[in-house]
Amino acid sequence: MNQEKITAVIAMLREVEEDSCVPKNVKSKISITIKDLETSQEEISIKISRALHALEELTEDNNMQADTRTQIFNIVSTLEIV
């Protein structure tokens, strides 16, 4: 069940990553977060914690549009449930 939610989060992150309005620095951090979530060598709680930290840092980026920030907040909420 947790893996299904992680897979859904990765899909949401990819959607944000593929958006042409998202700044490059945000895309690169999202890409790193996706890779961290996909690795299976660490405990799931560690992966989620790392992803939450990275995404919360992204929400503070001034260059990001409001709708992208809202998408990231939704992803953070989903991760917090896992």
Coordinates of C-alpha atoms in Angstrom, one line a residue:
M1 CA 0.0 0.0 0.0
N2 CA 2.8 2.4 0.9
Q3 CA 4.6 1.6 -2.4
E4 CA 1.4 2.4 -4.3
K5 CA 1.3 5.9 -2.7
I6 CA 5.0 6.4 -3.4
T7 CA 4.4 5.4 -7.0
A8 CA 1.5 8.0 -7.2
V9 CA 3.8 10.7 -5.7
I10 CA 6.5 9.9 -8.2
A11 CA 3.9 10.3 -11.0
M12 CA 2.8 13.7 -9.6
L13 CA 6.4 14.8 -9.3
R14 CA 7.0 13.8 -13.0
E15 CA 4.0 15.8 -14.0
V16 CA 5.5 18.9 -12.3
E17 CA 9.0 18.1 -13.8
E18 CA 7.6 18.0 -17.3
D19 CA 5.8 21.3 -17.0
S20 CA 7.4 23.9 -19.3
C21 CA 6.7 26.7 -16.8
V22 CA 8.7 25.2 -14.0
P23 CA 12.2 26.8 -13.5
K24 CA 15.2 24.6 -14.3
N25 CA 16.5 24.6 -10.7
V26 CA 13.2 23.4 -9.5
K27 CA 13.1 20.7 -12.1
S28 CA 16.6 19.5 -11.1
K29 CA 15.6 19.2 -7.5
I30 CA 12.4 17.4 -8.4
S31 CA 14.5 15.0 -10.5
I32 CA 16.8 14.3 -7.6
T33 CA 13.8 13.7 -5.3
I34 CA 12.3 11.2 -7.8
K35 CA 15.6 9.3 -7.9
D36 CA 15.7 9.2 -4.1
L37 CA 12.2 7.8 -3.9
E38 CA 12.9 5.2 -6.6
T39 CA 15.9 3.7 -4.9
S40 CA 14.9 0.7 -2.8
Q41 CA 18.1 0.4 -0.7
E42 CA 16.9 2.7 2.1
E43 CA 14.0 2.4 4.5
I44 CA 10.8 4.0 3.2
S45 CA 10.6 6.4 6.2
I46 CA 14.0 7.8 5.4
K47 CA 13.1 8.3 1.7
I48 CA 9.9 10.1 2.6
S49 CA 11.6 12.3 5.1
R50 CA 14.3 13.3 2.6
A51 CA 11.7 14.0 -0.1
L52 CA 9.6 16.1 2.3
H53 CA 12.6 18.2 3.2
A54 CA 13.5 18.7 -0.4
L55 CA 10.0 19.6 -1.4
E56 CA 9.5 22.0 1.5
E57 CA 12.7 23.8 0.4
L58 CA 11.2 24.1 -3.1
T59 CA 8.1 25.8 -1.9
E60 CA 10.2 28.7 -0.7
D61 CA 11.5 29.4 -4.2
N62 CA 10.4 32.9 -5.3
N63 CA 10.7 32.0 -9.1
M64 CA 8.0 29.4 -8.8
Q65 CA 4.5 30.1 -10.0
A66 CA 1.6 29.8 -7.6
D67 CA 0.0 26.8 -9.3
T68 CA 3.3 24.9 -9.3
R69 CA 3.7 25.7 -5.6
T70 CA 0.1 24.3 -5.0
Q71 CA 1.0 21.1 -6.8
I72 CA 4.0 20.7 -4.6
F73 CA 2.0 21.3 -1.5
N74 CA -0.4 18.6 -2.6
I75 CA 2.5 16.2 -3.1
V76 CA 3.8 17.0 0.4
S77 CA 0.3 16.3 1.8
T78 CA 0.2 12.9 0.1
L79 CA 3.7 12.0 1.3
E80 CA 2.8 13.0 4.9
I81 CA 0.0 10.5 4.8
V82 CA 2.3 7.7 3.9

